[in-house]
Amino acid sequence: MVRGLTPVVCRRMGLSAAAPLWGAPGLLLTIALLLALSLHPAQTWAPVHRDYCVLGAGPAGLQMAYFLQRAGRDYMVFERAPGPGSFFMRYPRHRKLISINKRYTGKTNAEFNLRHDWNSLLSHDPRLLFRHYSDAYYPDASDMVRYLSDFAERLGLHVLYNTTIAHVTLNKDRRAWNGHYFILTDHRGQAYQCSVLLVATGLPVPNQVDFPGSEYVDGYESVSVDPKDFVGQNVLILGRGNSAFETAENIFSVTNFIHMLSRSRVRLSWATHYVGDLRAINNGLLDTYQLKSLDGLLESDLTDLAIVKDHQGKFHITLKLFMEAGNQSSDAIPLPQDDNDNFAMRVAYDRVIRCLGWKFDFSIFSKSLRLSSGSELSKKYPLVRASYESKGSRGLFILGTASHSVDYRKSAGGFIHGFRYTVRAVHRLLEQRHHGVAWPSTEHPITHLASAIIRRINEASGLYQMFSVLADVVLLKENATIFEYLEEFPMQMLAQLETITGRRARHGLFVINMEYGRNYSGPDKDVFFSDRSVGHMEDAWLSNFLHPVIYYYRHLPTEQEVRFRPAGWPLPRPSALHHVVEDFLTDWTAPVGHILPLRRFLENCLDTDLRGFYAESCFLFALTHQKLPPFCQQGYLRTQGLVGTESLRQHGVESGLLWDSAIMGQRQGASEQQPGNHRPGGHPLAPGPPVSPFNSNKEEL
Amino acid sequence: MMSSSFSVFRAGISFVMMCIFYTSAVDSPELSPQKFFSTLQPGKATLVYFCQAESPRTSMFLEELNEAAKPLQDYGISVAKVNCVTEETSRYCGSEKDMMKAYLFRGNIALREFPTDTLFDVDAIVAHVLFALLFNEVKYITTLGDLQNIENALKGKGNIAFAYVRAIGTPEHRAVMEAAFVYGTTHQFVLTTEIALLESIGPEDIEYPHLYFFHCKPVLDLTQPCRRILMKQSLTTLNIHQFIKTMEAPLLTEVTEDPRQVSTVHVQLGLPLVFIVGQQATYEADRTTAEWVAWRLLGKAGVLLLLRDSLEVDIPEDTNVIVRRAEEEAQMEFLALNHIDLIVFHVESTMYIEEMGKYEDMEDLNIGIQDDEVEETVYRDRKRQLPLELTVELTEETFHATVTASDSIVLFYAGWQAVSMAFLQSYIDVAIKLKGTSTMLLARVNCADWSHVCTKQNVTEFPVVKMYKEGQNPVSYTGMLGTEDLLKFIQLNRISCPVNITSVQEAEEYLHGELYKDLISYSSMSVLGLFSPTMTRAKEEFTEAGSYLKGYVTTGIYSEEDVLRLSSKYTVPLPALLLARHKEGKIESIPLVNVHVQDIVQIITNASLETFPEITVENLPIYLRLQKPLLILFSDGGIDLQHEKTILMLAKKKYLDSLTPCWLNLKKTPVGRGVLQAYFGTLPPLPLLVVVNLHSGGHVFAFPSDQAITEQNLLLWLKKLEAGLESHIKVLPAKEWKPPLPAYDFLSMMDAAASEHLTRKDPECIKETDVQEGDKEQPDDKSAITEESTGTLKMKHSSRSSWFEEAKKLLRHDNKEL
């Protein structure tokens, strides 16, 4: 992951280069076209067909290529640059990635370790882990370039380098998978016909704000990174993302002062729990501002701004409003301090630097694709569904950084450690849609349900990184004796689960999600308040830190229910809900604190007894009851009972949970106790008193 | 209780309660119109039905009307039926088309007419009639504005009972109207059927009817809203009555007597009493706290303030709250709760259990106590050091190399999963027993550490045992998860399966248990397949069956040229199976006719069953598969040979074919005592014969203990049993295995918090400041403070960012001047 709002995916420089070409008709264009025509008469060649076309060989493009390759699909990746990950050749400008390369966790579980590895792509090859490429906790961007190039090469991914896709259109054809083909035309005029188009072009276009004097501003993409160039200067930085602070961090020790100006207040990632907000590694300037060391932060709408250059070449801040008064010489333009002599930005600046982030390049996509930009908040991203498919054309998917509109400012979908999983989800969707390969799942007897959930919440990295976006789903089979476990399903698509996965959800389901506490995250939240941690399992629903939440639905929610879910809920109101209490070590394996309440929840949802029993107990039940608990049915009766050892038996007798022959002998003839109903220890073992499951409770009340 | 409250006379309509001749509760009399009008009394309400002719439709309505007569009469409303067919007609009779109409009269004035289809049942009739009569007392509204107007009008004057019902004429509508009949003059009743109106008030599930009580009377500042209390119970007349009673009760009572003696309306209504124990010195603060609790528990419990120093009775030193349940025998609970929420939670949570009414005899209901024997025993044993070094721990790096280098058994387990950790102990026991003797490597993988290794081996649940042998696909162990069975599996896997026998002599040794002497103790039966060398397909099928049974049964194959010598010795045509039972020293022969793998497996599995086995924990499941009733001989120690002989004889004579005869050694299988105790309640004298019909009906029959177990007696008893002449001593429970305890209902907790937040938001503002002054420790002032502080933050923020705005203003100002 690169700085904050900075894109991570390969920057398709070819696309940005193409933009002025298309935008400036004239001699240049004509010559270029003529050249192309004369040099490449092959433009009229029949289009090459590929089932899958991937635009961009950045992390997301390569990740998708990996899955397509493993599935043996017909695909091609198109990349303008001569190698993969060209964005990282130039960005971030100061070369330090702020995505964590945590090499030591004290654990050997490879899946768990991916929770703390923000740079690796997913593959079966353990050599292709980023920790083999850099020792730095915040690695250097060139290591990322090297890593991506190894990834593509070692896995033999099909990438067409030095190929700039200049134009993408739609061609209706009833034989096509989606009723149309995507026609891609490269800079040589070669056309490619694709059944499915996967756009992983990142956010290649720098955001610019147009105001009088904006021509005096240095852009992040070209500003000097040598602190010497800033010695003794007054610097104004526009923007408040990680790129702005990264720039400030680099020079603030040598400048007179730095002022930072942006529309919104600073959002600190440790308060918002969003990795794209300002990270502590870049926030040195906040320290100097708050400790009165001349640097400072200001809030204003940049579109009101104007910059005036005086005869000494210094820059003055004024209002656009003042400029509109007429064509005045620079010295005559009124400044705010003329009337308001304590105006904050009354000093003259030596430099103004723009660090305003990037946006998606819409220019190569023809109107027929109906690829539009998102809402005000996520204008820089193309609009997609929760399945990452474009709302405008079926078969067009947005991957990687550009797909971040789905979880912008919420989860990690805009960064490598998040989108490597969403790309996998898209691939699983495609496998089902076009090749009849159902979403991978495992099937188990119901007695393994608690274990299956515990395993995932303790190690799954996709759930952890893409919290509240990807969730595991447990589909119950008839009679709820067997369940299917599906991993990392885009939870907003829950209503369409059957179509997307090819699995049936007719008998109820569980959704396993990870969540922060409601009202815990936010730019103005005090995340260190004294009662922030919850320790008791009965208060689990008040947990603040990321913790597992399990939703139980008796029926698959409908699209309406998902869309009109209660405010602040990631899913519609379930039939029952369970929070596993937050854990300081994110280790949810405590037998009483974590596993027991989970089992009780599952038992009450399924209206059954999910306890484990030794073979001896099952033997007793088998001869004294007409029905057996599921554990005995699915284990003991299939000659797979758990025999146990003498020392365990002893503990069982001591705890009063296990049948004790000694006591039984002593009470011979004296006791009316029935072994099935009341144990010496007082704990009920046999079918306890009937407990209404959640559903019936509700109805009675 | 209700009927007595409802027989109150009410102002407004003067009802005559005496029974006029036609208001019989059983049947409404039929009158002619003229006669009817002559009976109407001034001020008296009458519901009259004018009927033209009998038809099925009218007769149904008349039935409902008859039934409604009694309840209506309780409210002083008469019911009558007027027959329009006889002599003269009335305008109320109408034409034939609208013959289905009823009218409500007060005196001789018609108040309302009802199409009979609105009066579809008793509830609808009572609801509609009362609704019409109580027009002034019950305001029907449709918008939030209406509600606010009523609320504002009543502030400082009276309270409101606001009900949402799904429709007019429903049972809950009737309940509200009946309550309004009693309480309509003391409280303003407001009714709506608009869901949107309800939604604007609270977050509750709008599918259900709701009743709120608005405490408007205490609100003196007109800008403050009325405090709203939602009735949690369903809308029945009795519940509403109870609810309003608690709403009318004083919010907080101060008492000076013994808390055991105190009685309030709450006790009569079956609600608990909560005493807040304070003292004179902190009276003001204590009273504030008590008021707080009282508002929170309004309608759920009575709250009283008790001053420690004004009381003779001793209260434990640290007690600050006493809870007294409504039940007479209930113990007083002396509690030390330092948080209002805890008090509320304590009262509500125990109420919840009472409502469930299912845990009465479980005082120590505790969701947080472990009741899983496997989890608990493994947890208690966690500190024991296992000699894990006897098995090889495999990792991602070593797994592949190890299992390919030598024959290995691998246990896949997870360190946090109790069942697999329990089995790990047995696994280590196997390792101890095999130490130094086995060529098989015992290894283990902790899937909590090496997740990917397990996933690659297709292990997604725990525990799993797999055997890796060179050149073969890994085989999963499917036997009992215990030392003995796993040991048997490992030992029997030492030889190939089926083992290739090369000479007749070797075959004989094999059949007599001499070839693999050390394996006899693991497999009491050896199977030998006999095939002539040309029977390739049959051999293949048998070989496959053999490898399927690998680790469970010893199988061998012989197909040399001289195989006929064996075939003739055991008088069986080829292909054939020879089954050698070592314990009994018998060799059985079974011809194989056109059989497939599955059939061969089936034959061998069935043959491995004994006629009269000793039943154990390990082998019971195998015998249960036969789905027959068990004939069990319980024996304290070894079996009496005479009894064994008797049963074997009966079995031989095919008398026991419909049963599975077996015996149980209580010394070896002590849990058998538990079985006996379940059957007899006590431990009966042994030996003892029972028939347990597990698979149909669960009946248990006991062979009379005064009879000797002889062939004759037993046979006679079994015949009587079959004929249904014996009565069972016990029916085994057929209960489903339900959740042993409830789970935390987080959804309800969230709802409660949300609704509290909503209802508390405004009405309690005044209170909140009071509380802050009175007691700084109050839980909710924290939120107030943070709200305030965020407010100031916002202000600062906006002032800082407004410099541009100010500059703009300045400019405009300048322009004007110019």
mmCIF file of C-alpha atoms in Angstrom, chain A residues 12-197:
data_model
loop_
_atom_site.group_PDB
_atom_site.id
_atom_site.type_symbol
_atom_site.label_atom_id
_atom_site.label_comp_id
_atom_site.label_asym_id
_atom_site.label_seq_id
_atom_site.Cartn_x
_atom_site.Cartn_y
_atom_site.Cartn_z
ATOM 1 C CA ARG A 12 -1.017 3.275 -16.501
ATOM 2 C CA MET A 13 1.170 6.030 -17.664
ATOM 3 C CA GLY A 14 0.240 5.212 -21.199
ATOM 4 C CA LEU A 15 -3.289 6.201 -20.492
ATOM 5 C CA SER A 16 -2.395 9.504 -19.013
ATOM 6 C CA ALA A 17 -0.062 10.103 -21.875
ATOM 7 C CA ALA A 18 -2.831 9.301 -24.283
ATOM 8 C CA ALA A 19 -5.172 11.803 -22.748
ATOM 9 C CA PRO A 20 -3.624 14.998 -24.108
ATOM 10 C CA LEU A 21 -3.260 13.284 -27.459
ATOM 11 C CA TRP A 22 -6.972 12.722 -27.761
ATOM 12 C CA GLY A 23 -7.761 15.996 -26.158
ATOM 13 C CA ALA A 24 -5.663 18.142 -28.484
ATOM 14 C CA PRO A 25 -6.792 17.700 -32.067
ATOM 15 C CA GLY A 26 -4.502 19.164 -34.595
ATOM 16 C CA LEU A 27 -1.414 18.517 -36.487
ATOM 17 C CA LEU A 28 0.164 16.367 -33.824
ATOM 18 C CA LEU A 29 -2.744 13.988 -33.748
ATOM 19 C CA THR A 30 -2.961 13.734 -37.491
ATOM 20 C CA ILE A 31 0.682 12.975 -37.786
ATOM 21 C CA ALA A 32 0.492 10.437 -35.057
ATOM 22 C CA LEU A 33 -2.405 8.669 -36.690
ATOM 23 C CA LEU A 34 -0.870 8.750 -40.090
ATOM 24 C CA LEU A 35 2.300 7.367 -38.643
ATOM 25 C CA ALA A 36 0.409 4.647 -36.977
ATOM 26 C CA LEU A 37 -1.443 3.805 -40.141
ATOM 27 C CA SER A 38 1.554 3.797 -42.367
ATOM 28 C CA LEU A 39 3.794 1.935 -39.990
ATOM 29 C CA HIS A 40 1.178 -0.566 -38.940
ATOM 30 C CA PRO A 41 -1.088 -1.470 -41.793
ATOM 31 C CA ALA A 42 -1.952 -4.469 -39.643
ATOM 32 C CA GLN A 43 -4.539 -2.308 -37.957
ATOM 33 C CA THR A 44 -7.169 -4.046 -40.005
ATOM 34 C CA TRP A 45 -6.183 -7.465 -38.673
ATOM 35 C CA ALA A 46 -8.999 -9.492 -37.268
ATOM 36 C CA PRO A 47 -9.235 -8.862 -33.565
ATOM 37 C CA VAL A 48 -7.451 -11.345 -31.317
ATOM 38 C CA HIS A 49 -9.898 -13.067 -28.989
ATOM 39 C CA ARG A 50 -9.304 -13.605 -25.299
ATOM 40 C CA ASP A 51 -11.868 -14.791 -22.772
ATOM 41 C CA TYR A 52 -10.370 -12.530 -20.165
ATOM 42 C CA CYS A 53 -8.535 -9.266 -20.714
ATOM 43 C CA VAL A 54 -6.819 -7.569 -17.819
ATOM 44 C CA LEU A 55 -5.850 -3.905 -18.100
ATOM 45 C CA GLY A 56 -2.745 -3.095 -16.140
ATOM 46 C CA ALA A 57 0.053 -5.224 -14.719
ATOM 47 C CA GLY A 58 0.126 -3.695 -11.285
ATOM 48 C CA PRO A 59 -0.521 -5.701 -8.140
ATOM 49 C CA ALA A 60 -4.248 -6.170 -8.855
ATOM 50 C CA GLY A 61 -3.760 -7.055 -12.522
ATOM 51 C CA LEU A 62 -1.064 -9.600 -11.667
ATOM 52 C CA GLN A 63 -3.130 -11.010 -8.842
ATOM 53 C CA MET A 64 -6.030 -11.608 -11.208
ATOM 54 C CA ALA A 65 -3.681 -13.060 -13.816
ATOM 55 C CA TYR A 66 -2.429 -15.519 -11.201
ATOM 56 C CA PHE A 67 -5.907 -16.831 -10.459
ATOM 57 C CA LEU A 68 -6.819 -17.027 -14.157
ATOM 58 C CA GLN A 69 -3.586 -18.865 -14.866
ATOM 59 C CA ARG A 70 -4.165 -21.384 -12.065
ATOM 60 C CA ALA A 71 -7.668 -22.038 -13.352
ATOM 61 C CA GLY A 72 -6.303 -22.587 -16.860
ATOM 62 C CA ARG A 73 -8.262 -19.757 -18.418
ATOM 63 C CA ASP A 74 -7.651 -17.959 -21.673
ATOM 64 C CA TYR A 75 -6.446 -14.522 -20.590
ATOM 65 C CA MET A 76 -4.054 -11.691 -21.370
ATOM 66 C CA VAL A 77 -2.748 -8.786 -19.317
ATOM 67 C CA PHE A 78 -2.033 -5.512 -21.151
ATOM 68 C CA GLU A 79 0.629 -3.233 -19.756
ATOM 69 C CA ARG A 80 1.902 0.012 -21.243
ATOM 70 C CA ALA A 81 5.232 -0.008 -19.440
ATOM 71 C CA PRO A 82 8.059 -2.421 -20.184
ATOM 72 C CA GLY A 83 7.596 -4.142 -16.819
ATOM 73 C CA PRO A 84 5.010 -4.624 -14.111
ATOM 74 C CA GLY A 85 4.206 -2.161 -11.340
ATOM 75 C CA SER A 86 5.360 0.934 -13.176
ATOM 76 C CA PHE A 87 3.506 3.146 -10.689
ATOM 77 C CA PHE A 88 6.003 2.126 -8.066
ATOM 78 C CA MET A 89 8.924 3.074 -10.295
ATOM 79 C CA ARG A 90 7.987 6.700 -9.670
ATOM 80 C CA TYR A 91 5.719 6.706 -6.636
ATOM 81 C CA PRO A 92 5.751 7.327 -3.829
ATOM 82 C CA ARG A 93 8.192 10.115 -4.600
ATOM 83 C CA HIS A 94 10.105 9.666 -1.379
ATOM 84 C CA ARG A 95 10.258 5.927 -1.987
ATOM 85 C CA LYS A 96 9.033 4.758 1.361
ATOM 86 C CA LEU A 97 5.976 2.522 1.229
ATOM 87 C CA ILE A 98 3.759 2.833 4.271
ATOM 88 C CA SER A 99 2.349 -0.637 3.922
ATOM 89 C CA ILE A 100 3.625 -2.836 6.695
ATOM 90 C CA ASN A 101 6.166 -5.552 5.978
ATOM 91 C CA LYS A 102 5.986 -7.324 9.318
ATOM 92 C CA ARG A 103 8.350 -10.235 9.218
ATOM 93 C CA TYR A 104 7.967 -11.446 12.780
ATOM 94 C CA THR A 105 4.692 -12.288 14.484
ATOM 95 C CA GLY A 106 5.796 -15.122 16.725
ATOM 96 C CA LYS A 107 3.559 -17.438 14.708
ATOM 97 C CA THR A 108 4.231 -19.909 11.946
ATOM 98 C CA ASN A 109 0.712 -19.967 10.563
ATOM 99 C CA ALA A 110 1.167 -18.632 7.039
ATOM 100 C CA GLU A 111 -2.451 -17.594 6.704
ATOM 101 C CA PHE A 112 -2.327 -15.694 9.985
ATOM 102 C CA ASN A 113 0.933 -14.014 9.025
ATOM 103 C CA LEU A 114 -0.724 -12.552 5.947
ATOM 104 C CA ARG A 115 -2.740 -10.452 8.384
ATOM 105 C CA HIS A 116 0.418 -8.505 9.022
ATOM 106 C CA ASP A 117 1.936 -8.647 5.564
ATOM 107 C CA TRP A 118 0.481 -5.786 3.567
ATOM 108 C CA ASN A 119 2.572 -6.168 0.450
ATOM 109 C CA SER A 120 2.531 -9.779 -0.718
ATOM 110 C CA LEU A 121 0.210 -11.033 -3.394
ATOM 111 C CA LEU A 122 -1.556 -14.350 -2.946
ATOM 112 C CA SER A 123 0.092 -17.384 -4.493
ATOM 113 C CA HIS A 124 0.945 -20.981 -3.689
ATOM 114 C CA ASP A 125 4.660 -20.204 -3.769
ATOM 115 C CA PRO A 126 6.047 -19.311 -0.328
ATOM 116 C CA ARG A 127 9.091 -17.765 -1.993
ATOM 117 C CA LEU A 128 6.817 -15.073 -3.364
ATOM 118 C CA LEU A 129 6.292 -13.469 0.006
ATOM 119 C CA PHE A 130 7.349 -9.872 0.308
ATOM 120 C CA ARG A 131 9.424 -10.495 3.405
ATOM 121 C CA HIS A 132 11.955 -12.190 1.159
ATOM 122 C CA TYR A 133 12.287 -8.940 -0.762
ATOM 123 C CA SER A 134 12.790 -6.388 1.972
ATOM 124 C CA ASP A 135 13.907 -6.240 5.583
ATOM 125 C CA ALA A 136 12.368 -2.838 6.150
ATOM 126 C CA TYR A 137 9.159 -2.498 8.103
ATOM 127 C CA TYR A 138 8.218 0.296 5.700
ATOM 128 C CA PRO A 139 9.848 -1.033 2.561
ATOM 129 C CA ASP A 140 11.331 0.859 -0.346
ATOM 130 C CA ALA A 141 9.143 1.209 -3.437
ATOM 131 C CA SER A 142 11.817 -0.244 -5.715
ATOM 132 C CA ASP A 143 11.568 -3.505 -3.778
ATOM 133 C CA MET A 144 7.926 -3.585 -4.746
ATOM 134 C CA VAL A 145 8.856 -3.195 -8.413
ATOM 135 C CA ARG A 146 11.335 -6.045 -8.088
ATOM 136 C CA TYR A 147 8.782 -8.170 -6.262
ATOM 137 C CA LEU A 148 6.080 -7.629 -8.877
ATOM 138 C CA SER A 149 8.419 -8.407 -11.696
ATOM 139 C CA ASP A 150 9.479 -11.659 -9.990
ATOM 140 C CA PHE A 151 5.859 -12.506 -9.341
ATOM 141 C CA ALA A 152 4.940 -12.149 -12.997
ATOM 142 C CA GLU A 153 8.008 -13.987 -14.213
ATOM 143 C CA ARG A 154 8.178 -16.873 -11.779
ATOM 144 C CA LEU A 155 4.519 -17.699 -12.206
ATOM 145 C CA GLY A 156 4.734 -17.317 -15.968
ATOM 146 C CA LEU A 157 1.863 -14.874 -16.193
ATOM 147 C CA HIS A 158 0.798 -13.798 -19.668
ATOM 148 C CA VAL A 159 1.519 -10.083 -19.803
ATOM 149 C CA LEU A 160 1.808 -8.067 -22.993
ATOM 150 C CA TYR A 161 4.200 -5.280 -22.060
ATOM 151 C CA ASN A 162 4.753 -2.079 -24.036
ATOM 152 C CA THR A 163 1.156 -2.254 -25.124
ATOM 153 C CA THR A 164 -0.955 0.829 -24.552
ATOM 154 C CA ILE A 165 -4.663 0.251 -24.768
ATOM 155 C CA ALA A 166 -5.878 3.510 -26.218
ATOM 156 C CA HIS A 167 -9.557 2.817 -26.615
ATOM 157 C CA VAL A 168 -12.169 0.406 -25.266
ATOM 158 C CA THR A 169 -15.596 -0.047 -26.828
ATOM 159 C CA LEU A 170 -18.486 -2.442 -26.672
ATOM 160 C CA ASN A 171 -19.599 -4.689 -29.502
ATOM 161 C CA LYS A 172 -22.983 -6.336 -29.156
ATOM 162 C CA ASP A 173 -22.940 -9.995 -30.077
ATOM 163 C CA ARG A 174 -25.491 -12.526 -28.993
ATOM 164 C CA ARG A 175 -22.940 -15.319 -28.921
ATOM 165 C CA ALA A 176 -20.813 -13.501 -26.352
ATOM 166 C CA TRP A 177 -20.950 -14.593 -22.696
ATOM 167 C CA ASN A 178 -22.437 -11.307 -21.662
ATOM 168 C CA GLY A 179 -24.231 -10.389 -24.871
ATOM 169 C CA HIS A 180 -21.343 -8.206 -25.949
ATOM 170 C CA TYR A 181 -17.608 -8.234 -26.481
ATOM 171 C CA PHE A 182 -15.207 -5.623 -25.227
ATOM 172 C CA ILE A 183 -13.074 -4.361 -28.066
ATOM 173 C CA LEU A 184 -9.689 -3.062 -26.975
ATOM 174 C CA THR A 185 -7.508 -1.156 -29.409
ATOM 175 C CA ASP A 186 -3.833 -0.698 -28.668
ATOM 176 C CA HIS A 187 -1.503 2.042 -29.811
ATOM 177 C CA ARG A 188 -0.549 0.015 -32.858
ATOM 178 C CA GLY A 189 -4.181 -0.296 -33.872
ATOM 179 C CA GLN A 190 -4.315 -3.955 -32.984
ATOM 180 C CA ALA A 191 -7.762 -4.870 -31.677
ATOM 181 C CA TYR A 192 -8.527 -7.439 -29.010
ATOM 182 C CA GLN A 193 -11.945 -8.947 -28.491
ATOM 183 C CA CYS A 194 -12.596 -9.878 -24.871
ATOM 184 C CA SER A 195 -15.516 -11.680 -23.250
ATOM 185 C CA VAL A 196 -14.712 -10.259 -19.849
ATOM 186 C CA LEU A 197 -12.790 -7.065 -19.161
#
